[in-house]
mmCIF file with all atom_site columns, C-alpha atoms and ligand atoms in Angstrom:
data_model
loop_
_atom_site.group_PDB
_atom_site.id
_atom_site.type_symbol
_atom_site.label_atom_id
_atom_site.label_alt_id
_atom_site.label_comp_id
_atom_site.label_asym_id
_atom_site.label_entity_id
_atom_site.label_seq_id
_atom_site.pdbx_PDB_ins_code
_atom_site.Cartn_x
_atom_site.Cartn_y
_atom_site.Cartn_z
_atom_site.occupancy
_atom_site.B_iso_or_equiv
_atom_site.pdbx_formal_charge
_atom_site.auth_seq_id
_atom_site.auth_comp_id
_atom_site.auth_asym_id
_atom_site.auth_atom_id
_atom_site.pdbx_PDB_model_num
ATOM   1   C  CA  . MET A 1 1   ? 0.371   -0.100 -0.059  1.00 55.00 ? 1   MET A CA  1
ATOM   2   C  CA  . VAL A 1 2   ? 0.814   3.555  -0.426  1.00 55.00 ? 2   VAL A CA  1
ATOM   3   C  CA  . ASP A 1 3   ? 2.243   4.923  2.846   1.00 60.00 ? 3   ASP A CA  1
ATOM   4   C  CA  . ALA A 1 4   ? 1.060   8.378  2.936   1.00 56.00 ? 4   ALA A CA  1
ATOM   5   C  CA  . PRO A 1 5   ? 1.859   10.559 6.307   1.00 56.00 ? 5   PRO A CA  1
ATOM   6   C  CA  . SER A 1 6   ? 0.805   13.763 4.734   1.00 58.00 ? 6   SER A CA  1
ATOM   7   C  CA  . SER A 1 7   ? -2.968  13.059 3.755   1.00 57.00 ? 7   SER A CA  1
ATOM   8   C  CA  . PRO A 1 8   ? -5.852  14.833 6.310   1.00 58.00 ? 8   PRO A CA  1
ATOM   9   C  CA  . PRO A 1 9   ? -7.609  11.853 8.186   1.00 58.00 ? 9   PRO A CA  1
ATOM   10  C  CA  . PRO A 1 10  ? -10.901 10.693 6.166   1.00 53.00 ? 10  PRO A CA  1
ATOM   11  C  CA  . SER A 1 11  ? -13.802 12.267 8.134   1.00 56.00 ? 11  SER A CA  1
ATOM   12  C  CA  . ALA A 1 12  ? -16.728 10.283 9.952   1.00 68.00 ? 12  ALA A CA  1
ATOM   13  C  CA  . ALA A 1 13  ? -18.421 9.271  6.544   1.00 87.00 ? 13  ALA A CA  1
ATOM   14  C  CA  . PRO A 1 14  ? -15.957 8.278  3.905   1.00 94.00 ? 14  PRO A CA  1
ATOM   15  C  CA  . LYS A 1 15  ? -16.560 9.734  0.425   1.00 97.00 ? 15  LYS A CA  1
ATOM   16  C  CA  . ARG A 1 16  ? -17.698 8.171  -2.541  1.00 98.00 ? 16  ARG A CA  1
ATOM   17  C  CA  . ILE A 1 17  ? -15.816 8.655  -6.036  1.00 98.00 ? 17  ILE A CA  1
ATOM   18  C  CA  . LEU A 1 18  ? -16.865 6.964  -8.961  1.00 98.00 ? 18  LEU A CA  1
ATOM   19  C  CA  . ILE A 1 19  ? -14.413 6.282  -11.197 1.00 98.00 ? 19  ILE A CA  1
ATOM   20  C  CA  . VAL A 1 20  ? -15.102 5.919  -15.156 1.00 98.00 ? 20  VAL A CA  1
ATOM   21  C  CA  . GLU A 1 21  ? -12.250 4.684  -17.005 1.00 97.00 ? 21  GLU A CA  1
ATOM   22  C  CA  . ASP A 1 22  ? -11.433 2.315  -19.905 1.00 96.00 ? 22  ASP A CA  1
ATOM   23  C  CA  . ASN A 1 23  ? -7.755  1.773  -19.064 1.00 94.00 ? 23  ASN A CA  1
ATOM   24  C  CA  . GLU A 1 24  ? -7.200  -1.096 -16.924 1.00 96.00 ? 24  GLU A CA  1
ATOM   25  C  CA  . LEU A 1 25  ? -4.117  0.215  -15.549 1.00 94.00 ? 25  LEU A CA  1
ATOM   26  C  CA  . ASN A 1 26  ? -5.063  3.823  -15.059 1.00 93.00 ? 26  ASN A CA  1
ATOM   27  C  CA  . MET A 1 27  ? -8.271  2.189  -13.258 1.00 96.00 ? 27  MET A CA  1
ATOM   28  C  CA  . ARG A 1 28  ? -6.085  0.825  -10.951 1.00 97.00 ? 28  ARG A CA  1
ATOM   29  C  CA  . LEU A 1 29  ? -4.041  3.091  -10.162 1.00 95.00 ? 29  LEU A CA  1
ATOM   30  C  CA  . LEU A 1 30  ? -6.704  5.775  -9.653  1.00 96.00 ? 30  LEU A CA  1
ATOM   31  C  CA  . ASN A 1 31  ? -8.324  2.891  -7.326  1.00 98.00 ? 31  ASN A CA  1
ATOM   32  C  CA  . ASP A 1 32  ? -5.347  1.892  -5.089  1.00 98.00 ? 32  ASP A CA  1
ATOM   33  C  CA  . VAL A 1 33  ? -4.263  6.056  -4.902  1.00 97.00 ? 33  VAL A CA  1
ATOM   34  C  CA  . LEU A 1 34  ? -8.216  7.027  -3.529  1.00 98.00 ? 34  LEU A CA  1
ATOM   35  C  CA  . GLU A 1 35  ? -8.723  4.271  -1.660  1.00 98.00 ? 35  GLU A CA  1
ATOM   36  C  CA  . ALA A 1 36  ? -5.247  4.207  0.317   1.00 97.00 ? 36  ALA A CA  1
ATOM   37  C  CA  . HIS A 1 37  ? -6.173  8.258  0.539   1.00 97.00 ? 37  HIS A CA  1
ATOM   38  C  CA  . GLY A 1 38  ? -9.294  6.880  2.662   1.00 97.00 ? 38  GLY A CA  1
ATOM   39  C  CA  . TYR A 1 39  ? -12.094 7.061  -0.252  1.00 98.00 ? 39  TYR A CA  1
ATOM   40  C  CA  . VAL A 1 40  ? -14.454 4.431  -1.515  1.00 98.00 ? 40  VAL A CA  1
ATOM   41  C  CA  . THR A 1 41  ? -14.611 3.637  -4.761  1.00 98.00 ? 41  THR A CA  1
ATOM   42  C  CA  . LEU A 1 42  ? -17.264 2.453  -7.357  1.00 98.00 ? 42  LEU A CA  1
ATOM   43  C  CA  . ARG A 1 43  ? -16.096 1.867  -10.998 1.00 98.00 ? 43  ARG A CA  1
ATOM   44  C  CA  . THR A 1 44  ? -16.898 1.364  -13.970 1.00 98.00 ? 44  THR A CA  1
ATOM   45  C  CA  . ASP A 1 45  ? -15.891 1.588  -17.939 1.00 97.00 ? 45  ASP A CA  1
ATOM   46  C  CA  . GLN A 1 46  ? -18.980 2.500  -20.104 1.00 97.00 ? 46  GLN A CA  1
ATOM   47  C  CA  . GLY A 1 47  ? -20.337 5.765  -20.102 1.00 97.00 ? 47  GLY A CA  1
ATOM   48  C  CA  . GLU A 1 48  ? -23.857 4.571  -19.541 1.00 97.00 ? 48  GLU A CA  1
ATOM   49  C  CA  . THR A 1 49  ? -23.192 2.255  -16.548 1.00 98.00 ? 49  THR A CA  1
ATOM   50  C  CA  . ALA A 1 50  ? -21.441 5.331  -14.870 1.00 98.00 ? 50  ALA A CA  1
ATOM   51  C  CA  . ILE A 1 51  ? -25.113 7.302  -15.347 1.00 98.00 ? 51  ILE A CA  1
ATOM   52  C  CA  . ASP A 1 52  ? -26.555 4.291  -13.737 1.00 98.00 ? 52  ASP A CA  1
ATOM   53  C  CA  . LEU A 1 53  ? -24.025 4.239  -10.881 1.00 98.00 ? 53  LEU A CA  1
ATOM   54  C  CA  . ALA A 1 54  ? -24.384 8.113  -10.490 1.00 98.00 ? 54  ALA A CA  1
ATOM   55  C  CA  . ARG A 1 55  ? -28.186 8.057  -10.439 1.00 98.00 ? 55  ARG A CA  1
ATOM   56  C  CA  . ARG A 1 56  ? -28.078 5.031  -7.546  1.00 98.00 ? 56  ARG A CA  1
ATOM   57  C  CA  . HIS A 1 57  ? -25.884 5.765  -5.838  1.00 97.00 ? 57  HIS A CA  1
ATOM   58  C  CA  . ARG A 1 58  ? -25.129 9.401  -5.730  1.00 97.00 ? 58  ARG A CA  1
ATOM   59  C  CA  . PRO A 1 59  ? -20.988 10.216 -5.427  1.00 98.00 ? 59  PRO A CA  1
ATOM   60  C  CA  . ASP A 1 60  ? -19.626 12.408 -4.097  1.00 98.00 ? 60  ASP A CA  1
ATOM   61  C  CA  . LEU A 1 61  ? -17.366 13.134 -7.115  1.00 98.00 ? 61  LEU A CA  1
ATOM   62  C  CA  . ILE A 1 62  ? -17.201 11.540 -10.794 1.00 98.00 ? 62  ILE A CA  1
ATOM   63  C  CA  . LEU A 1 63  ? -13.852 10.697 -12.401 1.00 98.00 ? 63  LEU A CA  1
ATOM   64  C  CA  . MET A 1 64  ? -14.427 11.209 -15.809 1.00 97.00 ? 64  MET A CA  1
ATOM   65  C  CA  . ASP A 1 65  ? -12.254 9.773  -18.937 1.00 95.00 ? 65  ASP A CA  1
ATOM   66  C  CA  . LEU A 1 66  ? -13.387 11.498 -21.888 1.00 92.00 ? 66  LEU A CA  1
ATOM   67  C  CA  . GLN A 1 67  ? -12.556 8.564  -24.559 1.00 90.00 ? 67  GLN A CA  1
ATOM   68  C  CA  . LEU A 1 68  ? -15.014 5.183  -23.530 1.00 92.00 ? 68  LEU A CA  1
ATOM   69  C  CA  . PRO A 1 69  ? -15.671 2.390  -25.493 1.00 90.00 ? 69  PRO A CA  1
ATOM   70  C  CA  . ASP A 1 70  ? -19.657 3.304  -25.812 1.00 93.00 ? 70  ASP A CA  1
ATOM   71  C  CA  . ILE A 1 71  ? -20.889 6.923  -25.472 1.00 92.00 ? 71  ILE A CA  1
ATOM   72  C  CA  . SER A 1 72  ? -18.021 9.745  -24.525 1.00 92.00 ? 72  SER A CA  1
ATOM   73  C  CA  . GLY A 1 73  ? -17.552 11.158 -21.291 1.00 95.00 ? 73  GLY A CA  1
ATOM   74  C  CA  . LEU A 1 74  ? -18.539 14.227 -23.010 1.00 95.00 ? 74  LEU A CA  1
ATOM   75  C  CA  . GLU A 1 75  ? -21.811 12.998 -23.675 1.00 97.00 ? 75  GLU A CA  1
ATOM   76  C  CA  . ALA A 1 76  ? -22.140 10.855 -20.444 1.00 98.00 ? 76  ALA A CA  1
ATOM   77  C  CA  . THR A 1 77  ? -21.258 14.182 -18.950 1.00 98.00 ? 77  THR A CA  1
ATOM   78  C  CA  . ARG A 1 78  ? -24.414 16.217 -20.431 1.00 98.00 ? 78  ARG A CA  1
ATOM   79  C  CA  . ARG A 1 79  ? -26.536 13.792 -20.022 1.00 98.00 ? 79  ARG A CA  1
ATOM   80  C  CA  . LEU A 1 80  ? -25.496 13.716 -16.103 1.00 98.00 ? 80  LEU A CA  1
ATOM   81  C  CA  . LYS A 1 81  ? -25.632 17.545 -15.990 1.00 98.00 ? 81  LYS A CA  1
ATOM   82  C  CA  . ALA A 1 82  ? -29.170 17.368 -17.420 1.00 98.00 ? 82  ALA A CA  1
ATOM   83  C  CA  . ASP A 1 83  ? -30.912 14.953 -14.986 1.00 98.00 ? 83  ASP A CA  1
ATOM   84  C  CA  . GLU A 1 84  ? -32.112 16.735 -11.737 1.00 97.00 ? 84  GLU A CA  1
ATOM   85  C  CA  . ALA A 1 85  ? -30.743 13.818 -9.915  1.00 97.00 ? 85  ALA A CA  1
ATOM   86  C  CA  . THR A 1 86  ? -27.213 13.770 -10.883 1.00 98.00 ? 86  THR A CA  1
ATOM   87  C  CA  . ARG A 1 87  ? -26.682 17.393 -11.695 1.00 98.00 ? 87  ARG A CA  1
ATOM   88  C  CA  . ALA A 1 88  ? -25.232 18.607 -8.562  1.00 97.00 ? 88  ALA A CA  1
ATOM   89  C  CA  . ILE A 1 89  ? -22.565 15.697 -8.312  1.00 98.00 ? 89  ILE A CA  1
ATOM   90  C  CA  . PRO A 1 90  ? -19.613 17.154 -9.541  1.00 98.00 ? 90  PRO A CA  1
ATOM   91  C  CA  . VAL A 1 91  ? -17.825 15.757 -12.288 1.00 98.00 ? 91  VAL A CA  1
ATOM   92  C  CA  . VAL A 1 92  ? -13.505 15.884 -13.354 1.00 97.00 ? 92  VAL A CA  1
ATOM   93  C  CA  . ALA A 1 93  ? -12.605 14.913 -16.364 1.00 95.00 ? 93  ALA A CA  1
ATOM   94  C  CA  . VAL A 1 94  ? -9.307  12.861 -16.119 1.00 92.00 ? 94  VAL A CA  1
ATOM   95  C  CA  . THR A 1 95  ? -8.228  12.913 -20.175 1.00 84.00 ? 95  THR A CA  1
ATOM   96  C  CA  . ALA A 1 96  ? -4.568  11.938 -22.123 1.00 74.00 ? 96  ALA A CA  1
ATOM   97  C  CA  . PHE A 1 97  ? -2.971  14.441 -24.769 1.00 62.00 ? 97  PHE A CA  1
ATOM   98  C  CA  . ALA A 1 98  ? -4.244  17.593 -23.072 1.00 59.00 ? 98  ALA A CA  1
ATOM   99  C  CA  . MET A 1 99  ? -5.157  19.394 -26.458 1.00 64.00 ? 99  MET A CA  1
ATOM   100 C  CA  . SER A 1 100 ? -5.598  23.062 -26.018 1.00 68.00 ? 100 SER A CA  1
ATOM   101 C  CA  . GLY A 1 101 ? -9.431  22.462 -26.597 1.00 81.00 ? 101 GLY A CA  1
ATOM   102 C  CA  . ASP A 1 102 ? -9.737  19.562 -24.617 1.00 81.00 ? 102 ASP A CA  1
ATOM   103 C  CA  . GLU A 1 103 ? -10.449 21.395 -21.160 1.00 86.00 ? 103 GLU A CA  1
ATOM   104 C  CA  . ARG A 1 104 ? -12.686 24.020 -23.185 1.00 89.00 ? 104 ARG A CA  1
ATOM   105 C  CA  . LYS A 1 105 ? -14.875 21.127 -24.571 1.00 91.00 ? 105 LYS A CA  1
ATOM   106 C  CA  . ALA A 1 106 ? -14.732 19.443 -21.221 1.00 92.00 ? 106 ALA A CA  1
ATOM   107 C  CA  . ARG A 1 107 ? -15.919 22.559 -19.728 1.00 92.00 ? 107 ARG A CA  1
ATOM   108 C  CA  . ASP A 1 108 ? -18.501 23.070 -22.388 1.00 94.00 ? 108 ASP A CA  1
ATOM   109 C  CA  . ALA A 1 109 ? -20.330 19.531 -21.631 1.00 95.00 ? 109 ALA A CA  1
ATOM   110 C  CA  . GLY A 1 110 ? -20.668 20.610 -18.091 1.00 97.00 ? 110 GLY A CA  1
ATOM   111 C  CA  . CYS A 1 111 ? -17.234 19.144 -16.624 1.00 96.00 ? 111 CYS A CA  1
ATOM   112 C  CA  . ASP A 1 112 ? -16.484 20.933 -13.066 1.00 96.00 ? 112 ASP A CA  1
ATOM   113 C  CA  . GLY A 1 113 ? -12.659 20.342 -13.642 1.00 94.00 ? 113 GLY A CA  1
ATOM   114 C  CA  . TYR A 1 114 ? -10.404 19.114 -15.215 1.00 91.00 ? 114 TYR A CA  1
ATOM   115 C  CA  . ILE A 1 115 ? -7.132  16.707 -14.457 1.00 91.00 ? 115 ILE A CA  1
ATOM   116 C  CA  . PRO A 1 116 ? -4.561  15.853 -17.407 1.00 86.00 ? 116 PRO A CA  1
ATOM   117 C  CA  . LYS A 1 117 ? -2.889  12.646 -18.028 1.00 85.00 ? 117 LYS A CA  1
ATOM   118 C  CA  . PRO A 1 118 ? -0.385  11.872 -17.171 1.00 86.00 ? 118 PRO A CA  1
ATOM   119 C  CA  . ILE A 1 119 ? -1.515  12.363 -13.512 1.00 89.00 ? 119 ILE A CA  1
ATOM   120 C  CA  . MET A 1 120 ? 0.678   13.828 -10.963 1.00 91.00 ? 120 MET A CA  1
ATOM   121 C  CA  . LEU A 1 121 ? -0.186  12.399 -7.570  1.00 93.00 ? 121 LEU A CA  1
ATOM   122 C  CA  . LYS A 1 122 ? 0.015   15.533 -5.235  1.00 94.00 ? 122 LYS A CA  1
ATOM   123 C  CA  . GLN A 1 123 ? -1.995  17.622 -7.957  1.00 93.00 ? 123 GLN A CA  1
ATOM   124 C  CA  . PHE A 1 124 ? -4.544  14.550 -8.270  1.00 95.00 ? 124 PHE A CA  1
ATOM   125 C  CA  . LEU A 1 125 ? -5.656  14.378 -4.329  1.00 97.00 ? 125 LEU A CA  1
ATOM   126 C  CA  . GLU A 1 126 ? -5.870  18.412 -3.813  1.00 96.00 ? 126 GLU A CA  1
ATOM   127 C  CA  . THR A 1 127 ? -8.281  18.542 -6.898  1.00 96.00 ? 127 THR A CA  1
ATOM   128 C  CA  . VAL A 1 128 ? -10.114 15.576 -5.469  1.00 97.00 ? 128 VAL A CA  1
ATOM   129 C  CA  . GLU A 1 129 ? -10.195 16.811 -2.097  1.00 96.00 ? 129 GLU A CA  1
ATOM   130 C  CA  . GLN A 1 130 ? -10.865 20.194 -3.151  1.00 96.00 ? 130 GLN A CA  1
ATOM   131 C  CA  . PHE A 1 131 ? -13.995 19.074 -4.974  1.00 96.00 ? 131 PHE A CA  1
ATOM   132 C  CA  . VAL A 1 132 ? -15.453 16.750 -2.107  1.00 95.00 ? 132 VAL A CA  1
ATOM   133 C  CA  . SER A 1 133 ? -14.967 19.154 0.377   1.00 91.00 ? 133 SER A CA  1
ATOM   134 C  CA  . GLY A 1 134 ? -17.235 21.328 -1.685  1.00 84.00 ? 134 GLY A CA  1
ATOM   135 C  CA  . GLY A 1 135 ? -13.998 24.255 -1.734  1.00 72.00 ? 135 GLY A CA  1
ATOM   136 C  CA  . ALA A 1 136 ? -14.176 23.950 -5.717  1.00 70.00 ? 136 ALA A CA  1
ATOM   137 C  CA  . ALA A 1 137 ? -17.793 23.782 -6.386  1.00 54.00 ? 137 ALA A CA  1
ATOM   138 C  CA  . SER A 1 138 ? -17.922 26.997 -8.289  1.00 49.00 ? 138 SER A CA  1
ATOM   139 C  CA  . ALA A 1 139 ? -14.156 26.859 -9.607  1.00 44.00 ? 139 ALA A CA  1
HETATM 140 MN MN1 . LIG B 2 .   ? -10.566 5.903  -22.005 1.00 57.19 ? 1   LIG B MN1 1
#
């Protein structure tokens, strides 16, 4: 397990994070890092399933890969933001090949934040913590 002496102790109720990622190695990395820091994860590699899981479980945060095998992460985000039941859940786009314009597309689709791959762990965890604690709601 990852030794993380600088991370804050988890609050009483663990925060739940839905990871939407179709690359197995990325999924394992994100999952292991989050679990090591006290988060509970839900996981899927499909956009449609992500929407279903979000409706049923109301996670505190959704990490959304933009390139998925069924619907795109952008489309999944649009649907989540169009639905009263899931609109308030922050969605952070996680995407490789951070080309200029990618962040703009993510924002236009309704993503609340943006994390480029490759993942930089410290920045990644700081961003996650901001969103689950509500500190980045309108950033
Ligand atoms: Mn992908």
